[in-house]
């Protein structure tokens, strides 16, 4: 078991990004296209956090051209450059899956002050 813990600690980021459920975040990801590499930004609301440690991930949802798009980002993956928190959301649940059925103002999350 020590071997597994040593492996996990080696690959954990020194300062893990802070992203809570309900927050609006901007995730910067490394995208490799052929021989070029660039950083792409995905902005949306965190609707779920799962697992812990090296397997910790967040699900980010946004509406793109009228269609809901969700992506799951592992927090400790080397492809995730950084996660910026734009707004902090005031929520009372651990998972915001109900936002999938909401449109417009109903899909808004109140801001925590």
Coordinates of N, CA and C in Angstrom, one line a residue:
X1 N 0.8 -1.2 0.0 CA 0.0 0.0 0.0 C 0.9 1.3 0.0
X2 N 2.1 1.2 0.6 CA 2.9 2.4 0.6 C 3.4 2.7 -0.8
X3 N 3.5 1.7 -1.7 CA 3.9 2.0 -3.1 C 2.8 2.8 -3.8
X4 N 1.6 2.5 -3.5 CA 0.5 3.2 -4.2 C 0.4 4.7 -3.6
X5 N 0.6 4.8 -2.3 CA 0.6 6.2 -1.7 C 1.7 7.0 -2.2
X6 N 2.9 6.4 -2.4 CA 4.0 7.1 -2.9 C 3.8 7.6 -4.3
X7 N 3.2 6.7 -5.1 CA 2.8 7.1 -6.5 C 1.9 8.2 -6.6
X8 N 0.8 8.2 -5.7 CA -0.2 9.2 -5.7 C 0.4 10.6 -5.3
X9 N 1.2 10.6 -4.2 CA 1.8 11.8 -3.8 C 2.8 12.4 -4.8
X10 N 3.4 11.6 -5.6 CA 4.3 12.1 -6.6 C 3.6 12.8 -7.7
X11 N 2.4 12.4 -8.0 CA 1.7 13.0 -9.1 C 0.6 14.0 -8.7
X12 N 0.4 14.2 -7.4 CA -0.5 15.3 -7.0 C 0.1 16.6 -7.3
X13 N -0.7 17.6 -7.6 CA -0.2 19.0 -7.8 C 0.1 19.6 -6.4
X14 N 1.2 20.4 -6.4 CA 1.6 21.0 -5.1 C 0.5 21.8 -4.5
X15 N -0.2 22.7 -5.4 CA -1.3 23.5 -4.9 C -2.5 23.2 -5.7
X16 N -3.4 22.3 -5.3 CA -4.5 21.9 -6.1 C -5.5 23.1 -6.3
X17 N -6.1 23.2 -7.5 CA -7.0 24.3 -7.7 C -8.3 24.2 -6.9
X18 N -8.8 25.3 -6.4 CA -10.0 25.3 -5.6 C -11.2 25.6 -6.5
X19 N -12.1 24.7 -6.6 CA -13.3 24.9 -7.4 C -14.4 24.1 -6.6
X20 N -15.4 24.9 -6.1 CA -16.5 24.3 -5.4 C -17.7 24.2 -6.3
X21 N -18.7 23.4 -5.8 CA -19.9 23.2 -6.6 C -20.7 24.5 -6.6
X22 N -21.2 25.0 -7.7 CA -21.9 26.2 -7.9 C -21.0 27.3 -8.4
X23 N -19.7 27.2 -8.3 CA -18.8 28.2 -8.8 C -18.8 28.3 -10.3
X24 N -18.6 29.5 -10.9 CA -18.4 29.7 -12.3 C -16.9 29.7 -12.5
X25 N -16.4 28.8 -13.3 CA -14.9 28.7 -13.4 C -14.5 28.8 -14.8
X26 N -13.2 29.1 -15.0 CA -12.6 29.1 -16.3 C -11.4 28.1 -16.3
X27 N -11.6 27.0 -17.0 CA -10.6 25.9 -17.0 C -9.7 26.1 -18.2
X28 N -8.4 26.2 -18.0 CA -7.4 26.3 -19.1 C -6.8 24.9 -19.3
X29 N -7.0 24.3 -20.6 CA -6.5 23.0 -20.9 C -5.5 23.0 -22.0
X30 N -4.5 22.1 -21.9 CA -3.6 21.9 -23.0 C -4.3 21.1 -24.1
X31 N -4.3 21.6 -25.4 CA -4.9 20.8 -26.5 C -3.7 20.6 -27.5
X32 N -3.6 19.3 -27.9 CA -2.5 19.0 -28.9 C -3.2 18.7 -30.2
X33 N -2.8 19.5 -31.2 CA -3.3 19.2 -32.6 C -2.2 19.0 -33.5
X34 N -2.0 17.8 -33.9 CA -0.8 17.4 -34.7 C 0.5 17.7 -34.0
X35 N 1.3 18.6 -34.5 CA 2.6 18.9 -33.8 C 2.5 20.2 -33.0
X36 N 1.4 20.8 -33.1 CA 1.2 22.1 -32.3 C 0.5 21.9 -31.0
X37 N 0.7 22.7 -30.0 CA 0.1 22.7 -28.8 C -0.4 24.0 -28.4
X38 N -1.7 24.1 -27.9 CA -2.2 25.4 -27.5 C -3.0 25.2 -26.2
X39 N -3.5 26.3 -25.7 CA -4.3 26.3 -24.5 C -5.7 26.7 -24.8
X40 N -6.7 25.9 -24.5 CA -8.1 26.2 -24.8 C -8.8 26.5 -23.4
X41 N -9.7 27.4 -23.4 CA -10.4 27.8 -22.2 C -11.9 27.3 -22.3
X42 N -12.3 26.7 -21.2 CA -13.7 26.2 -21.1 C -14.3 26.9 -19.8
X43 N -15.3 27.7 -20.1 CA -15.9 28.4 -19.0 C -17.3 27.9 -18.7
X44 N -17.7 27.6 -17.4 CA -19.0 27.2 -17.1 C -19.2 27.0 -15.6
X45 N -20.3 26.4 -15.2 CA -20.6 26.2 -13.8 C -20.2 24.8 -13.3
X46 N -19.6 24.7 -12.2 CA -19.3 23.4 -11.6 C -20.6 22.8 -11.1
X47 N -21.0 21.7 -11.6 CA -22.2 21.0 -11.1 C -21.9 19.8 -10.3
X48 N -20.7 19.3 -10.3 CA -20.4 18.2 -9.4 C -18.9 18.1 -9.1
X49 N -18.5 17.6 -8.0 CA -17.2 17.2 -7.6 C -17.2 15.7 -7.2
X50 N -16.2 15.0 -7.7 CA -16.2 13.5 -7.4 C -14.9 13.1 -6.9
X51 N -14.9 12.0 -6.1 CA -13.7 11.3 -5.6 C -12.8 12.2 -4.7
X52 N -11.6 11.9 -4.6 CA -10.7 12.7 -3.8 C -9.3 12.3 -4.1
X53 N -8.3 13.0 -3.6 CA -6.9 12.6 -3.9 C -6.5 12.8 -5.3
X54 N -5.9 11.8 -5.9 CA -5.4 11.9 -7.2 C -6.5 11.8 -8.2
X55 N -7.6 11.1 -7.9 CA -8.7 10.9 -8.8 C -9.8 12.0 -8.7
X56 N -9.5 13.1 -8.0 CA -10.5 14.1 -7.9 C -10.8 14.8 -9.2
X57 N -12.1 15.0 -9.5 CA -12.5 15.6 -10.7 C -13.7 16.5 -10.5
X58 N -13.9 17.4 -11.4 CA -15.1 18.3 -11.4 C -15.8 18.2 -12.8
X59 N -17.1 18.4 -12.7 CA -17.9 18.4 -13.9 C -18.3 19.9 -14.2
X60 N -18.0 20.4 -15.3 CA -18.3 21.8 -15.6 C -19.4 21.8 -16.8
X61 N -20.4 22.6 -16.6 CA -21.5 22.7 -17.6 C -21.6 24.1 -18.1
X62 N -21.8 24.2 -19.4 CA -22.1 25.5 -20.0 C -23.1 25.3 -21.2
X63 N -23.7 26.4 -21.6 CA -24.6 26.4 -22.8 C -23.9 27.0 -24.0
X64 N -23.7 26.2 -25.0 CA -23.0 26.6 -26.2 C -23.9 26.5 -27.4
X65 N -24.3 27.7 -28.0 CA -25.2 27.7 -29.1 C -26.5 27.0 -28.8
X66 N -27.0 27.2 -27.6 CA -28.3 26.7 -27.3 C -28.3 25.2 -26.8
X67 N -27.1 24.6 -26.8 CA -27.0 23.2 -26.4 C -26.1 23.1 -25.2
X68 N -26.6 22.3 -24.2 CA -25.8 22.1 -23.0 C -24.6 21.2 -23.2
X69 N -23.4 21.7 -22.8 CA -22.2 20.9 -22.9 C -21.6 20.7 -21.5
X70 N -21.2 19.5 -21.2 CA -20.6 19.2 -19.9 C -19.3 18.5 -20.2
X71 N -18.3 18.9 -19.4 CA -17.0 18.2 -19.5 C -16.5 17.9 -18.1
X72 N -15.8 16.8 -18.0 CA -15.3 16.3 -16.7 C -13.8 16.6 -16.8
X73 N -13.3 17.3 -15.8 CA -11.8 17.6 -15.7 C -11.2 17.0 -14.5
X74 N -10.2 16.2 -14.6 CA -9.4 15.7 -13.5 C -8.6 16.8 -12.9
X75 N -8.7 17.1 -11.7 CA -8.0 18.3 -11.1 C -6.4 18.2 -11.1
X76 N -5.9 16.9 -11.0 CA -4.5 16.7 -10.9 C -3.9 16.3 -12.2
X77 N -4.6 16.4 -13.3 CA -4.1 16.0 -14.6 C -3.1 17.0 -15.1
X78 N -2.0 16.6 -15.8 CA -1.1 17.6 -16.3 C -1.7 18.4 -17.5
X79 N -2.7 17.9 -18.1 CA -3.3 18.7 -19.2 C -4.1 19.9 -18.7
X80 N -4.5 19.9 -17.4 CA -5.2 21.1 -16.9 C -4.1 22.1 -16.4
X81 N -4.1 23.2 -17.1 CA -3.1 24.2 -16.8 C -3.4 25.0 -15.5
X82 N -4.6 25.5 -15.5 CA -5.1 26.2 -14.3 C -6.6 26.4 -14.3
X83 N -7.2 26.6 -13.1 CA -8.6 26.8 -13.0 C -8.8 28.1 -12.2
X84 N -9.5 29.1 -12.9 CA -9.8 30.4 -12.3 C -11.2 30.4 -11.9
X85 N -11.5 30.9 -10.7 CA -12.8 31.0 -10.2 C -13.3 32.4 -10.5
X86 N -14.4 32.5 -11.3 CA -14.9 33.8 -11.7 C -16.0 34.3 -10.7
X87 N -16.9 33.4 -10.4 CA -18.0 33.8 -9.4 C -18.1 32.6 -8.4
X88 N -18.4 32.9 -7.2 CA -18.6 31.9 -6.2 C -20.1 31.7 -6.1
X89 N -20.6 30.5 -6.2 CA -22.0 30.3 -6.1 C -22.6 29.9 -4.8
X90 N -23.8 30.3 -4.5 CA -24.4 30.0 -3.2 C -25.4 28.8 -3.5
X91 N -25.0 27.6 -3.1 CA -25.8 26.4 -3.3 C -26.0 25.7 -2.0
X92 N -27.0 24.8 -2.0 CA -27.3 24.0 -0.8 C -27.3 22.5 -1.1
X93 N -26.7 22.2 -2.2 CA -26.6 20.8 -2.6 C -25.2 20.4 -3.1
X94 N -24.8 19.2 -3.0 CA -23.5 18.7 -3.4 C -23.4 18.5 -4.9
X95 N -24.6 18.2 -5.6 CA -24.6 17.9 -7.0 C -25.7 18.8 -7.6
X96 N -25.4 19.5 -8.6 CA -26.4 20.4 -9.2 C -27.0 19.8 -10.6
X97 N -27.3 18.5 -10.6 CA -27.8 17.9 -11.8 C -29.1 18.5 -12.2
X98 N -29.9 19.1 -11.3 CA -31.2 19.7 -11.7 C -31.0 20.8 -12.7
X99 N -29.8 21.4 -12.8 CA -29.6 22.5 -13.8 C -29.7 22.0 -15.2
X100 N -29.6 20.7 -15.4 CA -29.7 20.1 -16.8 C -31.1 20.3 -17.4
X101 N -32.1 20.4 -16.5 CA -33.4 20.6 -17.0 C -33.9 22.0 -17.1
X102 N -33.1 22.9 -16.6 CA -33.4 24.3 -16.5 C -32.8 25.1 -17.7
X103 N -33.5 26.2 -18.1 CA -33.1 27.0 -19.2 C -33.2 28.5 -18.8
X104 N -32.4 29.4 -19.3 CA -32.5 30.8 -19.0 C -32.2 31.2 -17.6
X105 N -33.1 32.0 -17.0 CA -32.9 32.5 -15.6 C -33.0 31.3 -14.6
X106 N -33.8 30.3 -14.9 CA -33.9 29.2 -14.0 C -32.6 28.4 -13.8
X107 N -31.7 28.5 -14.7 CA -30.4 27.8 -14.7 C -29.4 28.6 -14.0
X108 N -29.7 29.8 -13.4 CA -28.7 30.6 -12.8 C -28.5 30.2 -11.3
X109 N -27.3 30.4 -10.9 CA -26.9 30.1 -9.5 C -26.7 31.4 -8.8
X110 N -27.3 31.6 -7.6 CA -27.0 32.9 -6.9 C -25.6 33.0 -6.5
X111 N -25.1 34.3 -6.4 CA -23.7 34.5 -6.1 C -23.6 34.7 -4.6
X112 N -22.5 34.0 -4.1 CA -22.2 34.1 -2.7 C -21.4 35.4 -2.4
X113 N -21.8 36.1 -1.4 CA -21.1 37.4 -1.2 C -20.2 37.3 -0.1

